[in-house]
Amino acid sequence: MKAKNYLGRRKFIRESSVLGLGVSLMPSFFSSGMKINNLSKPNIGLIGCGSRGMGLARILDSTSNINFISCCDIFPEKTNEVKKLDQNIEAFSEYEELISDKNIDGVVIATPLHLHFPMVKYALEAGKHVYVEKTMAYSIEETLEIEKLVNKYGKILQVGHQYRYFDMYYQIKKAIDEGWIGKVLHYESQYHRNADWRRPVPDPKLEKTINWRMYREFSGGLMAELAAHQIDVVNLLVGAPPMKVNGFGGIDYWKDGRETYDNVRAIYEYDGGIKSNVSSILTNGYNGYLIRILGTDGTMVVNRSKTTIYREPVTREIGTVDGVTGATIPMDSNTEGEVLEYDDGGKAPTEHALEQFSVSITEGKLPASNITTGKETAIAVHMANEAMRTETTQYWDKVVKL
């Protein structure tokens, strides 16, 4: 029997899509303490106009419910590129100046990780709403301090884990919760690339400024920059952060003076014995981004924009395997699976995320990727990095009491 026939009997009706933030899957409104802003289109400024920032700038400029009015970067050539989108966009070289502009309602922060905390702090204290790219902060201490600041000032804090605005993952969660693939106890995630992660440097003095991801004083490395996406997804699917983590990493190929690992592997454990294996490497890009969700009755294979479900055999087929008579014949990996349906609304996850940043500001709605979920993923990322550096198991209930 093919998985397609099996799943056809259990066709489910979507209760929601990412476009409306959902009525049952997405978070609800702030319960109290939030001043509702009646603005229909908030004025937004962008801080950090590098490769990611420029991508965000294009989306901000084309998003109908946002007024993209200013940008900031220490390199004038970067802000000049942004201004090509619209000459009316005001350019700043100091983030304090952009944030202090009385016309700004919210800021999008797309700078190196070590700059997230001071910029978020300055913005919240100035009464601005904040969208900060993942990972939320450079350390666990900074992460917990941001949480205090959000509670103190009552402003929106949205973290750039854009897959929380991708309907595919909510349909995956619904299928898991409804038992489509039985009991899920194992997740296997990879975010692999075959590249040195290095960018050209016109002046040696700018090495750490441009290649900041490769230096510990500025970056959380592969865990923070790549694997954080899937750590956040698994947290979403499980419905809780991990209890503990162990892992290994090293600089084993790109021996070019970098300080952050060129390969990382971590094993998280969640309540109920759920395990999540996470890897990110810079020496092989086969299958790049991938998540395998292993249930007792089936498997989900998740690519960037497609999820395929494969059914486990209903009955074991016994035969001869590798000379062993009476062995269970392995499942055929080429068995046709069922493609999970979802609705992306014709837009990429980041487009939905930035649209919903505006909605959160104007309607006081809690973002899907908010201070709590962003904090949990950031702590999980830093726990893994510490586990790899010290070769020890890191426990959630110990680090959150710092």
GROMACS .gro file of C-alpha atoms in nm, residues 60-288:
model
  229
   60LEU     CA    1   1.006   4.627   0.310
   61ASP     CA    2   0.991   4.851   0.004
   62SER     CA    3   0.728   4.632  -0.161
   63THR     CA    4   0.516   4.550   0.146
   64SER     CA    5   0.184   4.730   0.120
   65ASN     CA    6   0.119   4.779   0.493
   66ILE     CA    7   0.463   4.929   0.572
   67ASN     CA    8   0.616   5.273   0.511
   68PHE     CA    9   0.986   5.202   0.463
   69ILE     CA   10   1.137   5.541   0.536
   70SER     CA   11   1.498   5.501   0.651
   71CYS     CA   12   1.804   5.278   0.660
   72CYS     CA   13   2.137   5.266   0.840
   73ASP     CA   14   2.477   5.109   0.781
   74ILE     CA   15   2.839   5.197   0.860
   75PHE     CA   16   2.922   5.155   0.491
   76PRO     CA   17   2.770   5.436   0.276
   77GLU     CA   18   2.777   5.215  -0.033
   78LYS     CA   19   2.531   4.982   0.140
   79THR     CA   20   2.277   5.253   0.217
   80ASN     CA   21   2.323   5.389  -0.135
   81GLU     CA   22   2.210   5.052  -0.268
   82VAL     CA   23   1.899   5.071  -0.052
   83LYS     CA   24   1.823   5.423  -0.172
   84LYS     CA   25   1.815   5.292  -0.528
   85LEU     CA   26   1.484   5.135  -0.431
   86ASP     CA   27   1.347   5.476  -0.337
   87GLN     CA   28   1.543   5.800  -0.318
   88ASN     CA   29   1.307   5.921  -0.043
   89ILE     CA   30   1.451   5.663   0.198
   90GLU     CA   31   1.668   5.853   0.445
   91ALA     CA   32   2.015   5.711   0.511
   92PHE     CA   33   2.198   5.714   0.845
   93SER     CA   34   2.544   5.597   0.949
   94GLU     CA   35   2.465   5.576   1.324
   95TYR     CA   36   2.184   5.356   1.447
   96GLU     CA   37   2.108   5.588   1.739
   97GLU     CA   38   2.017   5.863   1.493
   98LEU     CA   39   1.774   5.642   1.303
   99ILE     CA   40   1.611   5.511   1.620
  100SER     CA   41   1.580   5.861   1.768
  101ASP     CA   42   1.387   5.986   1.467
  102LYS     CA   43   1.041   6.075   1.604
  103ASN     CA   44   0.882   5.956   1.279
  104ILE     CA   45   0.999   5.597   1.329
  105ASP     CA   46   0.748   5.351   1.477
  106GLY     CA   47   0.957   5.035   1.447
  107VAL     CA   48   1.298   4.911   1.340
  108VAL     CA   49   1.423   4.602   1.162
  109ILE     CA   50   1.767   4.497   1.287
  110ALA     CA   51   1.981   4.289   1.048
  111THR     CA   52   2.328   4.344   1.188
  112PRO     CA   53   2.597   4.104   1.314
  113LEU     CA   54   2.486   3.905   1.618
  114HIS     CA   55   2.699   4.086   1.876
  115LEU     CA   56   2.522   4.414   1.791
  116HIS     CA   57   2.168   4.284   1.844
  117PHE     CA   58   2.151   4.350   2.216
  118PRO     CA   59   2.266   4.716   2.227
  119MET     CA   60   2.047   4.803   1.931
  120VAL     CA   61   1.738   4.624   2.065
  121LYS     CA   62   1.791   4.784   2.405
  122TYR     CA   63   1.828   5.133   2.259
  123ALA     CA   64   1.518   5.089   2.043
  124LEU     CA   65   1.296   4.958   2.323
  125GLU     CA   66   1.407   5.234   2.557
  126ALA     CA   67   1.325   5.484   2.282
  127GLY     CA   68   0.971   5.346   2.259
  128LYS     CA   69   1.013   5.167   1.925
  129HIS     CA   70   0.884   4.828   1.818
  130VAL     CA   71   1.156   4.584   1.710
  131TYR     CA   72   1.203   4.312   1.450
  132VAL     CA   73   1.544   4.156   1.513
  133GLU     CA   74   1.696   3.890   1.294
  134LYS     CA   75   1.776   3.552   1.439
  135THR     CA   76   1.946   3.456   1.662
  136MET     CA   77   1.791   3.705   1.906
  137ALA     CA   78   2.104   3.785   2.108
  138TYR     CA   79   2.472   3.697   2.135
  139SER     CA   80   2.447   3.526   2.476
  140ILE     CA   81   2.200   3.376   2.721
  141GLU     CA   82   2.251   3.670   2.957
  142GLU     CA   83   2.166   3.920   2.682
  143THR     CA   84   1.867   3.711   2.578
  144LEU     CA   85   1.719   3.717   2.928
  145GLU     CA   86   1.789   4.089   2.961
  146ILE     CA   87   1.598   4.159   2.638
  147GLU     CA   88   1.303   3.967   2.781
  148LYS     CA   89   1.305   4.198   3.084
  149LEU     CA   90   1.318   4.505   2.860
  150VAL     CA   91   1.023   4.388   2.650
  151ASN     CA   92   0.818   4.328   2.964
  152LYS     CA   93   0.920   4.666   3.101
  153TYR     CA   94   0.842   4.878   2.796
  154GLY     CA   95   0.552   4.677   2.650
  155LYS     CA   96   0.664   4.701   2.289
  156ILE     CA   97   0.649   4.441   2.013
  157LEU     CA   98   0.961   4.226   1.984
  158GLN     CA   99   0.952   3.998   1.682
  159VAL     CA  100   1.241   3.764   1.601
  160GLY     CA  101   1.335   3.677   1.243
  161HIS     CA  102   1.253   3.307   1.258
  162GLN     CA  103   1.045   3.343   0.944
  163TYR     CA  104   0.939   2.979   0.922
  164ARG     CA  105   0.688   3.050   1.199
  165TYR     CA  106   0.503   3.240   0.925
  166PHE     CA  107   0.518   2.952   0.677
  167ASP     CA  108   0.193   2.754   0.661
  168MET     CA  109   0.378   2.435   0.570
  169TYR     CA  110   0.511   2.399   0.924
  170TYR     CA  111   0.169   2.448   1.080
  171GLN     CA  112   0.027   2.176   0.856
  172ILE     CA  113   0.319   1.953   0.960
  173LYS     CA  114   0.241   2.023   1.325
  174LYS     CA  115  -0.126   1.951   1.273
  175ALA     CA  116  -0.046   1.620   1.101
  176ILE     CA  117   0.188   1.520   1.384
  177ASP     CA  118  -0.066   1.618   1.651
  178GLU     CA  119  -0.336   1.417   1.471
  179GLY     CA  120  -0.111   1.110   1.467
  180TRP     CA  121  -0.063   1.077   1.092
  181ILE     CA  122   0.280   0.920   1.139
  182GLY     CA  123   0.222   0.772   1.483
  183LYS     CA  124   0.426   0.874   1.784
  184VAL     CA  125   0.714   1.103   1.693
  185LEU     CA  126   1.027   1.058   1.904
  186HIS     CA  127   1.303   1.161   1.664
  187TYR     CA  128   1.392   1.464   1.452
  188GLU     CA  129   1.696   1.482   1.224
  189SER     CA  130   1.790   1.824   1.085
  190GLN     CA  131   2.070   1.941   0.862
  191TYR     CA  132   2.169   2.279   0.721
  192HIS     CA  133   2.471   2.201   0.503
  193ARG     CA  134   2.675   2.408   0.260
  194ASN     CA  135   2.989   2.348   0.058
  195ALA     CA  136   3.162   2.683   0.093
  196ASP     CA  137   3.415   2.848   0.320
  197TRP     CA  138   3.165   3.114   0.440
  198ARG     CA  139   3.431   3.376   0.368
  199ARG     CA  140   3.358   3.705   0.193
  200PRO     CA  141   3.610   3.916   0.001
  201VAL     CA  142   3.778   4.188   0.206
  202PRO     CA  143   3.899   4.501   0.022
  203ASP     CA  144   4.109   4.611   0.321
  204PRO     CA  145   4.270   4.369   0.573
  205LYS     CA  146   4.161   4.603   0.852
  206LEU     CA  147   3.801   4.513   0.768
  207GLU     CA  148   3.848   4.136   0.799
  208LYS     CA  149   3.654   4.094   1.122
  209THR     CA  150   3.396   4.356   1.025
  210ILE     CA  151   3.307   4.177   0.702
  211ASN     CA  152   3.375   3.816   0.806
  212TRP     CA  153   3.231   3.857   1.155
  213ARG     CA  154   3.055   3.518   1.137
  214MET     CA  155   3.393   3.349   1.163
  215TYR     CA  156   3.500   3.510   1.493
  216ARG     CA  157   3.365   3.419   1.837
  217GLU     CA  158   3.360   3.772   1.975
  218PHE     CA  159   3.101   3.863   1.711
  219SER     CA  160   2.921   3.541   1.620
  220GLY     CA  161   2.755   3.223   1.740
  221GLY     CA  162   2.881   3.041   1.431
  222LEU     CA  163   2.686   2.781   1.239
  223MET     CA  164   2.448   2.708   1.525
  224ALA     CA  165   2.334   3.070   1.543
  225GLU     CA  166   2.344   3.157   1.174
  226LEU     CA  167   2.206   2.841   1.010
  227ALA     CA  168   2.097   2.565   1.249
  228ALA     CA  169   1.891   2.810   1.456
  229HIS     CA  170   1.618   2.793   1.192
  230GLN     CA  171   1.561   2.422   1.243
  231ILE     CA  172   1.606   2.437   1.619
  232ASP     CA  173   1.321   2.688   1.618
  233VAL     CA  174   1.110   2.467   1.391
  234VAL     CA  175   1.153   2.164   1.618
  235ASN     CA  176   1.066   2.378   1.921
  236LEU     CA  177   0.748   2.477   1.736
  237LEU     CA  178   0.659   2.119   1.645
  238VAL     CA  179   0.733   1.979   1.991
  239GLY     CA  180   0.565   2.275   2.161
  240ALA     CA  181   0.846   2.335   2.410
  241PRO     CA  182   1.220   2.407   2.431
  242PRO     CA  183   1.473   2.126   2.489
  243MET     CA  184   1.569   2.004   2.833
  244LYS     CA  185   1.935   1.936   2.759
  245VAL     CA  186   2.193   1.915   2.480
  246ASN     CA  187   2.530   1.767   2.400
  247GLY     CA  188   2.740   1.799   2.088
  248PHE     CA  189   3.066   1.820   1.900
  249GLY     CA  190   3.220   2.068   1.662
  250GLY     CA  191   3.554   2.164   1.518
  251ILE     CA  192   3.763   2.352   1.266
  252ASP     CA  193   3.865   2.050   1.066
  253TYR     CA  194   3.880   2.169   0.704
  254TRP     CA  195   3.882   2.548   0.661
  255LYS     CA  196   4.203   2.618   0.853
  256ASP     CA  197   4.224   2.986   0.763
  257GLY     CA  198   4.235   3.159   1.100
  258ARG     CA  199   3.864   3.137   1.174
  259GLU     CA  200   3.746   3.080   1.530
  260THR     CA  201   3.393   2.948   1.481
  261TYR     CA  202   3.356   2.583   1.385
  262ASP     CA  203   3.325   2.471   1.024
  263ASN     CA  204   3.114   2.174   1.139
  264VAL     CA  205   2.873   2.133   1.430
  265ARG     CA  206   2.657   1.845   1.553
  266ALA     CA  207   2.427   1.856   1.852
  267ILE     CA  208   2.173   1.622   2.009
  268TYR     CA  209   1.888   1.785   2.198
  269GLU     CA  210   1.653   1.600   2.431
  270TYR     CA  211   1.299   1.721   2.491
  271ASP     CA  212   1.043   1.610   2.746
  272GLY     CA  213   0.910   1.260   2.683
  273GLY     CA  214   1.238   1.128   2.546
  274ILE     CA  215   1.213   1.314   2.215
  275LYS     CA  216   1.556   1.351   2.050
  276SER     CA  217   1.659   1.606   1.790
  277ASN     CA  218   1.984   1.567   1.596
  278VAL     CA  219   2.108   1.893   1.441
  279SER     CA  220   2.405   1.931   1.208
  280SER     CA  221   2.554   2.211   1.002
  281ILE     CA  222   2.871   2.175   0.796
  282LEU     CA  223   3.063   2.377   0.537
  283THR     CA  224   3.216   2.092   0.337
  284ASN     CA  225   2.919   1.929   0.163
  285GLY     CA  226   2.596   2.080   0.035
  286TYR     CA  227   2.403   1.765  -0.060
  287ASN     CA  228   2.036   1.810   0.029
  288GLY     CA  229   2.132   2.142   0.192
   0.00000   0.00000   0.00000
